[in-house]
Short mmCIF file of C-alpha atoms and ligand atoms in Angstrom, two decimals:
data_model
loop_
_atom_site.label_atom_id
_atom_site.label_comp_id
_atom_site.label_asym_id
_atom_site.label_seq_id
_atom_site.Cartn_x
_atom_site.Cartn_y
_atom_site.Cartn_z
CA MET P 796 -16.61 -40.73 19.86
CA GLN P 797 -13.51 -38.59 19.33
CA ILE P 798 -13.32 -36.26 16.31
CA TYR P 799 -9.95 -35.12 14.95
CA PRO P 800 -9.18 -32.22 12.58
CA ASN P 801 -7.71 -34.69 10.10
CA LEU P 802 -11.04 -36.48 9.81
CA ILE P 803 -12.69 -33.16 8.99
CA LEU P 804 -10.02 -32.38 6.40
CA ASP P 805 -10.41 -35.82 4.81
CA ALA P 806 -14.13 -35.20 4.50
CA LEU P 807 -13.54 -31.76 2.98
CA LYS P 808 -11.18 -33.31 0.42
CA THR P 809 -14.22 -34.99 -1.08
CA VAL P 810 -15.87 -31.65 -1.82
CA ARG P 811 -14.97 -29.93 -5.07
CA TYR P 812 -15.13 -26.23 -5.68
CA PRO P 813 -17.22 -26.00 -8.88
CA GLY P 814 -15.22 -23.05 -10.22
CA THR P 815 -12.05 -25.12 -10.62
CA GLY P 816 -12.98 -28.74 -10.00
CA LYS P 817 -10.32 -28.98 -7.28
CA ASP P 818 -11.10 -29.98 -3.72
CA LEU P 819 -11.50 -27.44 -0.92
CA VAL P 820 -8.31 -28.47 0.88
CA GLU P 821 -6.24 -28.39 -2.28
CA MET P 822 -7.65 -24.95 -3.05
CA GLY P 823 -6.51 -23.67 0.35
CA MET P 824 -10.07 -22.72 1.17
CA VAL P 825 -10.16 -24.37 4.59
CA GLU P 826 -8.73 -22.03 7.17
CA ASP P 827 -6.36 -23.40 9.74
CA ASN P 828 -8.83 -22.83 12.55
CA ILE P 829 -10.77 -26.05 12.90
CA ARG P 830 -12.14 -26.18 16.44
CA ILE P 831 -13.55 -29.30 17.95
CA ASP P 832 -15.46 -29.30 21.19
CA GLY P 833 -17.12 -32.65 21.77
CA LEU P 834 -19.42 -33.07 18.78
CA ASN P 835 -19.29 -29.37 17.97
CA VAL P 836 -17.10 -28.56 14.96
CA THR P 837 -16.41 -25.02 13.70
CA PHE P 838 -14.07 -23.65 11.04
CA SER P 839 -14.06 -21.13 8.20
CA LEU P 840 -14.01 -21.43 4.45
CA LEU P 841 -12.16 -18.83 2.46
CA PHE P 842 -13.55 -17.64 -0.86
CA ASP P 843 -11.91 -15.22 -3.27
CA LYS P 844 -14.85 -12.89 -3.52
CA PRO P 845 -17.65 -12.01 -1.12
CA ASN P 846 -20.17 -12.51 -3.93
CA ASP P 847 -18.82 -15.88 -5.08
CA PRO P 848 -21.85 -17.62 -6.64
CA PHE P 849 -20.87 -21.01 -5.16
CA ILE P 850 -20.76 -20.01 -1.49
CA ARG P 851 -24.09 -21.58 -0.52
CA SER P 852 -23.62 -24.81 -2.43
CA VAL P 853 -20.06 -25.31 -1.24
CA VAL P 854 -21.01 -24.75 2.41
CA LYS P 855 -23.90 -27.18 2.04
CA ALA P 856 -21.66 -29.78 0.38
CA ALA P 857 -19.06 -29.37 3.15
CA GLU P 858 -21.70 -29.93 5.84
CA THR P 859 -23.00 -33.01 4.05
CA ALA P 860 -19.49 -34.43 3.58
CA ILE P 861 -18.72 -34.08 7.29
CA LEU P 862 -22.02 -35.69 8.29
CA THR P 863 -21.40 -38.50 5.79
CA TYR P 864 -17.71 -39.25 6.25
CA VAL P 865 -17.09 -38.26 9.88
CA SER P 866 -20.36 -38.96 11.67
CA PRO P 867 -24.01 -38.00 11.30
CA GLU P 868 -23.84 -36.86 14.91
CA VAL P 869 -21.38 -34.04 14.28
CA ASN P 870 -22.89 -30.69 15.03
CA ILE P 871 -21.84 -28.75 11.91
CA LYS P 872 -24.96 -27.10 10.49
CA GLY P 873 -24.53 -23.33 10.69
CA ASN P 874 -21.03 -23.69 12.17
CA ILE P 875 -19.06 -22.95 9.01
CA THR P 876 -18.02 -19.32 8.75
CA VAL P 877 -17.57 -17.88 5.27
CA LYS P 878 -14.77 -15.41 4.64
CA ALA P 879 -13.76 -13.57 1.49
CA LYS P 880 -10.20 -12.71 0.50
CA GLN P 881 -11.21 -9.83 -1.66
CA LEU P 882 -13.11 -6.87 -0.45
CA SER P 883 -14.68 -5.53 -3.58
CA ARG P 884 -12.66 -2.36 -4.07
CA PRO P 885 -14.88 0.56 -3.13
CA GLU P 886 -15.34 1.80 -6.67
CA PRO P 887 -15.74 4.39 -7.79
CA ASP P 888 -14.04 5.94 -4.80
CA LYS P 889 -16.47 8.53 -3.58
CA LEU P 890 -13.78 10.92 -2.45
CA LEU P 891 -11.59 10.69 -5.53
CA PRO P 892 -13.90 9.43 -8.25
CA LYS P 893 -11.55 10.28 -11.09
CA VAL P 894 -8.33 8.94 -9.60
CA LYS P 895 -7.17 5.62 -11.01
CA ASN P 896 -4.41 4.60 -8.59
CA ILE P 897 -3.50 5.74 -5.11
CA ILE P 898 0.03 5.06 -3.87
CA ALA P 899 1.04 5.53 -0.24
CA VAL P 900 4.74 6.44 0.11
CA SER P 901 5.91 5.45 3.56
CA SER P 902 8.97 4.75 5.65
CA GLY P 903 9.63 3.05 8.95
CA LYS P 904 11.70 5.94 10.26
CA GLY P 905 12.30 9.60 9.49
CA GLY P 906 15.22 10.93 7.48
CA VAL P 907 15.58 8.00 5.09
CA GLY P 908 14.50 10.13 2.11
CA LYS P 909 10.80 9.28 1.90
CA SER P 910 9.75 12.81 0.89
CA THR P 911 12.62 13.09 -1.58
CA VAL P 912 11.60 9.80 -3.18
CA ALA P 913 7.91 10.81 -3.24
CA ALA P 914 8.71 14.12 -4.97
CA ASN P 915 11.02 12.55 -7.54
CA LEU P 916 8.70 9.62 -8.19
CA ALA P 917 5.86 12.09 -8.83
CA VAL P 918 8.00 14.11 -11.23
CA ALA P 919 9.27 10.97 -13.01
CA LEU P 920 5.69 9.72 -13.50
CA ALA P 921 4.62 13.13 -14.83
CA LEU P 922 7.54 13.08 -17.29
CA GLN P 923 6.32 9.72 -18.52
CA GLY P 924 3.06 11.38 -19.46
CA TYR P 925 0.85 10.39 -16.53
CA LYS P 926 -1.48 12.76 -14.73
CA VAL P 927 -0.06 12.95 -11.22
CA GLY P 928 -1.14 14.39 -7.89
CA LEU P 929 0.81 14.45 -4.64
CA LEU P 930 -0.59 14.95 -1.16
CA ASP P 931 1.97 15.83 1.47
CA ALA P 932 0.47 14.22 4.56
CA ASP P 933 3.68 14.30 6.59
CA ILE P 934 2.48 16.39 9.51
CA PHE P 935 5.83 15.92 11.24
CA GLY P 936 7.76 17.68 8.51
CA PRO P 937 5.78 18.76 5.46
CA SER P 938 8.57 19.30 2.94
CA GLN P 939 6.88 19.08 -0.46
CA PRO P 940 6.21 22.84 -0.79
CA LYS P 941 9.99 23.34 -0.60
CA MET P 942 10.84 20.42 -2.89
CA PHE P 943 8.43 21.73 -5.55
CA ASN P 944 9.48 25.35 -5.13
CA LEU P 945 5.94 26.12 -4.04
CA GLU P 946 6.63 27.54 -0.62
CA GLU P 947 4.92 30.78 -1.53
CA ALA P 948 1.89 29.09 -3.02
CA ARG P 949 -1.41 29.75 -1.31
CA PRO P 950 -4.06 27.38 -2.62
CA TYR P 951 -7.33 29.18 -3.33
CA MET P 952 -10.93 28.06 -3.65
CA VAL P 953 -12.52 27.37 -7.00
CA GLU P 954 -16.04 26.56 -8.05
CA ALA P 955 -15.92 23.07 -9.55
CA GLU P 956 -18.40 20.23 -9.87
CA GLY P 957 -21.01 22.38 -8.20
CA ARG P 958 -18.93 22.85 -5.07
CA GLU P 959 -16.30 25.13 -3.63
CA LEU P 960 -13.06 23.17 -3.85
CA ILE P 961 -9.43 23.80 -2.94
CA GLU P 962 -7.37 24.20 -6.10
CA PRO P 963 -4.09 22.25 -5.72
CA ALA P 964 -0.85 24.09 -6.42
CA GLU P 965 1.03 22.80 -9.45
CA ASN P 966 4.62 22.58 -10.63
CA TYR P 967 6.59 20.26 -12.94
CA GLY P 968 3.32 18.71 -14.11
CA VAL P 969 2.39 17.56 -10.59
CA LYS P 970 -0.65 18.82 -8.69
CA MET P 971 0.27 19.18 -5.05
CA LEU P 972 -1.32 19.98 -1.73
CA SER P 973 0.51 19.95 1.55
CA ILE P 974 -0.63 20.10 5.12
CA GLY P 975 2.21 22.64 5.29
CA PHE P 976 0.12 25.12 3.29
CA PHE P 977 -2.38 25.31 6.08
CA VAL P 978 -0.34 25.24 9.26
CA ASP P 979 2.93 26.83 9.95
CA LYS P 980 5.84 24.47 10.07
CA ASP P 981 6.50 24.70 13.76
CA SER P 982 2.99 23.89 14.85
CA ALA P 983 2.33 21.14 12.32
CA VAL P 984 3.73 18.58 14.70
CA LEU P 985 1.06 19.51 17.27
CA TRP P 986 -1.59 18.52 14.78
CA ARG P 987 -2.05 15.06 16.08
CA GLY P 988 -5.10 12.88 16.05
CA ALA P 989 -8.45 14.06 14.87
CA MET P 990 -7.36 17.53 13.81
CA ALA P 991 -4.73 16.32 11.40
CA SER P 992 -6.94 13.50 10.17
CA ASN P 993 -9.79 15.87 9.41
CA ALA P 994 -7.53 18.34 7.67
CA LEU P 995 -6.15 15.56 5.47
CA LYS P 996 -9.61 14.26 4.66
CA GLN P 997 -10.47 17.74 3.48
CA LEU P 998 -7.35 17.99 1.35
CA ILE P 999 -8.42 14.75 -0.30
CA GLY P 1000 -12.17 15.13 -0.59
CA ASP P 1001 -12.60 18.88 -0.91
CA ALA P 1002 -9.87 19.57 -3.44
CA ASN P 1003 -10.09 19.87 -7.18
CA TRP P 1004 -7.76 16.95 -8.00
CA GLY P 1005 -9.68 16.11 -11.16
CA GLU P 1006 -8.59 13.19 -13.30
CA LEU P 1007 -5.37 11.54 -12.15
CA ASP P 1008 -3.53 8.38 -13.15
CA TYR P 1009 -1.48 8.37 -9.96
CA PHE P 1010 -2.22 10.03 -6.65
CA LEU P 1011 0.77 9.79 -4.31
CA ILE P 1012 0.51 10.32 -0.57
CA ASP P 1013 3.67 11.25 1.30
CA LEU P 1014 2.83 9.70 4.68
CA PRO P 1015 4.33 10.60 8.05
CA PRO P 1016 7.17 8.22 9.01
CA GLY P 1017 6.41 5.15 11.10
CA THR P 1018 2.91 4.16 12.02
CA SER P 1019 0.28 6.53 13.32
CA ASP P 1020 -3.41 7.19 13.43
CA ILE P 1021 -2.95 9.20 10.23
CA HIS P 1022 -2.14 5.94 8.46
CA LEU P 1023 -5.27 4.37 9.83
CA THR P 1024 -7.44 7.32 8.83
CA LEU P 1025 -6.09 7.34 5.32
CA VAL P 1026 -6.54 3.64 4.71
CA GLN P 1027 -10.05 3.86 6.08
CA THR P 1028 -10.84 6.89 3.94
CA LEU P 1029 -9.35 5.80 0.63
CA ALA P 1030 -9.09 2.69 -1.48
CA ILE P 1031 -5.29 2.73 -1.56
CA THR P 1032 -3.95 0.71 -4.47
CA GLY P 1033 -0.68 -0.08 -2.75
CA ALA P 1034 2.11 1.17 -0.53
CA VAL P 1035 5.79 1.61 -1.26
CA VAL P 1036 8.21 1.55 1.66
CA VAL P 1037 11.40 3.63 1.50
CA SER P 1038 14.42 2.61 3.56
CA THR P 1039 18.18 2.99 3.64
CA PRO P 1040 20.20 -0.26 3.68
CA GLN P 1041 21.20 0.38 7.31
CA GLU P 1042 20.15 -2.25 9.87
CA VAL P 1043 18.24 0.15 12.14
CA ALA P 1044 16.30 1.51 9.17
CA LEU P 1045 15.57 -1.98 7.89
CA ALA P 1046 14.15 -3.04 11.24
CA ASP P 1047 11.70 -0.13 11.05
CA ALA P 1048 10.92 -0.82 7.38
CA ARG P 1049 10.00 -4.35 8.38
CA LYS P 1050 7.59 -2.94 10.99
CA GLY P 1051 6.14 -0.61 8.34
CA ILE P 1052 5.55 -3.50 5.98
CA SER P 1053 3.87 -5.58 8.62
CA MET P 1054 1.60 -2.64 9.46
CA PHE P 1055 0.41 -2.51 5.85
CA THR P 1056 -0.10 -6.23 5.58
CA GLY P 1057 -1.70 -6.53 9.02
CA ASP P 1058 -5.42 -6.98 9.58
CA LYS P 1059 -6.08 -3.42 10.69
CA VAL P 1060 -4.64 -1.70 7.62
CA ASN P 1061 -4.50 -4.36 4.93
CA VAL P 1062 -2.96 -2.48 2.02
CA PRO P 1063 -0.90 -4.40 -0.57
CA VAL P 1064 2.81 -3.60 -0.46
CA LEU P 1065 3.98 -2.78 -3.98
CA GLY P 1066 7.60 -3.01 -2.92
CA LEU P 1067 10.63 -1.60 -1.17
CA ILE P 1068 12.76 1.31 -2.36
CA GLU P 1069 16.40 1.41 -1.27
CA ASN P 1070 17.49 5.01 -0.87
CA MET P 1071 21.08 6.06 -0.23
CA ALA P 1072 22.02 2.65 -1.61
CA TRP P 1073 25.63 3.72 -2.28
CA PHE P 1074 27.76 6.81 -2.79
CA THR P 1075 29.62 7.48 -6.03
CA PRO P 1076 31.98 10.46 -6.13
CA ALA P 1077 31.67 12.54 -9.29
CA GLU P 1078 35.41 12.15 -10.03
CA LEU P 1079 35.31 8.34 -9.66
CA PRO P 1080 32.04 7.39 -11.35
CA GLU P 1081 32.90 3.66 -11.40
CA ASN P 1082 33.33 3.47 -7.64
CA LYS P 1083 30.52 2.61 -5.29
CA TYR P 1084 30.87 3.11 -1.56
CA TYR P 1085 28.27 1.37 0.54
CA LEU P 1086 28.07 3.83 3.42
CA PHE P 1087 25.00 2.28 5.02
CA GLY P 1088 25.77 -1.33 4.16
CA LYS P 1089 25.37 -3.24 0.94
CA GLU P 1090 22.02 -4.32 -0.45
CA GLY P 1091 20.20 -4.40 2.88
CA CYS P 1092 16.86 -3.62 1.21
CA LYS P 1093 17.45 -6.21 -1.46
CA ARG P 1094 17.90 -8.87 1.20
CA LEU P 1095 14.86 -7.69 3.15
CA ALA P 1096 12.78 -7.66 -0.04
CA GLU P 1097 13.84 -11.23 -0.81
CA GLU P 1098 13.15 -12.35 2.73
CA LEU P 1099 9.67 -10.80 2.82
CA ASN P 1100 8.95 -11.73 -0.77
CA VAL P 1101 8.17 -8.19 -1.90
CA PRO P 1102 9.67 -6.56 -5.01
CA LEU P 1103 12.66 -4.23 -4.76
CA LEU P 1104 11.39 -1.36 -6.90
CA GLY P 1105 14.52 0.74 -7.11
CA GLN P 1106 17.93 1.63 -5.71
CA ILE P 1107 18.75 5.33 -5.46
CA PRO P 1108 22.37 6.34 -4.80
CA ILE P 1109 23.46 9.10 -2.43
CA VAL P 1110 24.29 12.03 -4.63
CA GLN P 1111 24.79 15.62 -3.60
CA SER P 1112 22.52 16.83 -6.37
CA ILE P 1113 19.56 14.91 -4.90
CA CYS P 1114 19.92 16.79 -1.64
CA GLU P 1115 20.52 20.11 -3.39
CA GLY P 1116 17.61 19.51 -5.75
CA GLY P 1117 15.34 19.16 -2.73
CA ASP P 1118 16.68 22.29 -1.13
CA VAL P 1119 16.27 24.51 -4.17
CA GLY P 1120 12.94 23.08 -5.24
CA LYS P 1121 14.11 21.33 -8.41
CA PRO P 1122 13.86 17.56 -8.06
CA VAL P 1123 16.66 15.75 -9.92
CA ALA P 1124 14.10 13.58 -11.71
CA LEU P 1125 13.41 16.62 -13.90
CA ASN P 1126 16.59 15.74 -15.76
CA PRO P 1127 16.21 12.17 -17.01
CA ASN P 1128 19.66 12.17 -18.63
CA THR P 1129 21.58 12.13 -15.38
CA ILE P 1130 22.35 9.00 -13.34
CA THR P 1131 19.98 10.15 -10.64
CA GLY P 1132 17.25 11.08 -13.12
CA GLN P 1133 17.58 7.63 -14.65
CA ALA P 1134 17.34 5.95 -11.26
CA PHE P 1135 14.00 7.69 -10.64
CA GLN P 1136 12.74 6.94 -14.15
CA ALA P 1137 13.51 3.25 -13.58
CA LEU P 1138 11.76 3.41 -10.21
CA ALA P 1139 8.66 4.99 -11.80
CA GLU P 1140 8.59 2.29 -14.49
CA ASN P 1141 8.78 -0.45 -11.88
CA VAL P 1142 6.00 1.10 -9.79
CA VAL P 1143 3.76 1.36 -12.86
CA ALA P 1144 4.57 -2.24 -13.83
CA GLN P 1145 3.72 -3.48 -10.32
CA ILE P 1146 0.41 -1.64 -10.28
CA GLU P 1147 -0.53 -2.81 -13.75
CA TYR P 1148 0.34 -6.37 -12.87
CA ARG P 1149 -1.76 -6.17 -9.72
CA ASN P 1150 -4.69 -4.49 -11.44
CA THR P 1151 -4.83 -7.21 -14.07
CA HIS P 1152 -3.70 -10.39 -12.32
CA LEU P 1153 -4.07 -10.25 -8.58
CA ALA P 1154 -6.96 -9.94 -6.22
CA PRO P 1155 -6.39 -7.34 -3.55
CA THR P 1156 -5.16 -9.03 -0.40
CA GLN P 1157 -7.87 -7.54 1.70
CA ARG P 1158 -9.62 -10.16 3.71
CA VAL P 1159 -12.94 -9.53 5.36
CA GLU P 1160 -15.57 -11.56 7.01
CA VAL P 1161 -18.69 -11.20 4.97
CA THR P 1162 -21.11 -13.51 6.71
CA LYS P 1163 -21.19 -15.14 10.03
CA LYS P 1164 -23.54 -18.02 9.92
P1 LIG B 875 12.23 11.80 5.08
O1 LIG B 875 11.07 12.28 4.29
O2 LIG B 875 12.36 10.31 5.10
O3 LIG B 875 12.31 12.38 6.46
P2 LIG B 875 13.84 13.48 3.34
O4 LIG B 875 13.32 13.14 2.02
O5 LIG B 875 13.39 14.76 3.98
O6 LIG B 875 13.57 12.28 4.35
O7 LIG B 875 15.42 13.40 3.27
C1 LIG B 875 16.25 13.69 4.37
C2 LIG B 875 17.49 14.42 3.87
O8 LIG B 875 18.28 13.55 3.07
C3 LIG B 875 17.16 15.61 2.98
O9 LIG B 875 18.09 16.62 3.25
C4 LIG B 875 17.34 15.07 1.58
O10 LIG B 875 17.70 16.08 0.67
C5 LIG B 875 18.48 14.09 1.77
N1 LIG B 875 18.44 12.98 0.82
C6 LIG B 875 17.42 12.09 0.65
N2 LIG B 875 17.76 11.16 -0.27
C7 LIG B 875 19.01 11.46 -0.70
C8 LIG B 875 19.92 10.87 -1.65
N3 LIG B 875 19.59 9.77 -2.33
N4 LIG B 875 21.12 11.48 -1.84
C9 LIG B 875 21.45 12.59 -1.13
N5 LIG B 875 20.66 13.17 -0.22
C10 LIG B 875 19.46 12.62 0.00
#
């Protein structure tokens, strides 16, 4: 006899998931990987949580349905793989037990303003009353010490929680550590691979970050083993991707997003941030000049179905603020300060929405029968 995937699906439509009363196909629990080899049938069932109480009974009911409605000769027992969408978030995070949310700030390519956005987002969150920490993990160009006017800072060791810990530097209400504090600028770029990864792990796990609402990580641009290390080390709440509206930047932003959503990394993307969205001259405040193209990030966000969290114009003061160590977000009454306040509000709203409504998108195989 010949068995077809449709016959299997029809059988699975007769099985209801007790949690909702809907059938397995309707629930989207049957993965699109039904394999048929003679009488051998294999496929996977997708559950929300690895500890779903109905896993055993649903698998048993699915086996019975196939034997009943397709043929008693089908070899199905033990051939259904169970997968879970949600990896129970490693909580409390052993490395940062008192940190509520970890945000990775990333970009597809360098020079799009990732570090500027990270610094201003951190300051804007601190102004809104949150406890904020920032780790500058950009080994290719650690610029946070400069942006926070902390170039002279030399983090020291403190005795805390029964251990010797690195005390983060602090300015504008943001606790900050940078890989730049520990290596001189010109050799930072040589810190590839294990050395950089280990140094970053130390800056996370052996530092006195204390209680934080938001811990931001300014990642190196693009994709690297640093990204992998960090996602394997920390339960990252979500990533934001900074890009300019220019086509070449967007192409790299797209790659960045697919890295986060891919199987290896699997971090939810909180949204895109369009930096250098337009230029407005001080003497013509109504005019907007779209130097890098108009609304490129907005279109990409719509296409990829991720939120656009903010649009930041090109303004001389943003650049100057970075150079003199006074992020523009410190002044929430300016256009630029307002843009960063709005961005911070959107990031908080996204995280709160996710924390209350959505299961993390992490997908892991929990049992192989
Ligand atoms: P990245 O971290 O992506 O390499 P940076 O944050 O270092 O980029 O920014 C690159 C340069 O662009 C810096 O000189 C910075 O001051 C400037 N810059 C970034 N965003 C803006 C902006 N919105 N308006 C003006 N200058 C900006």
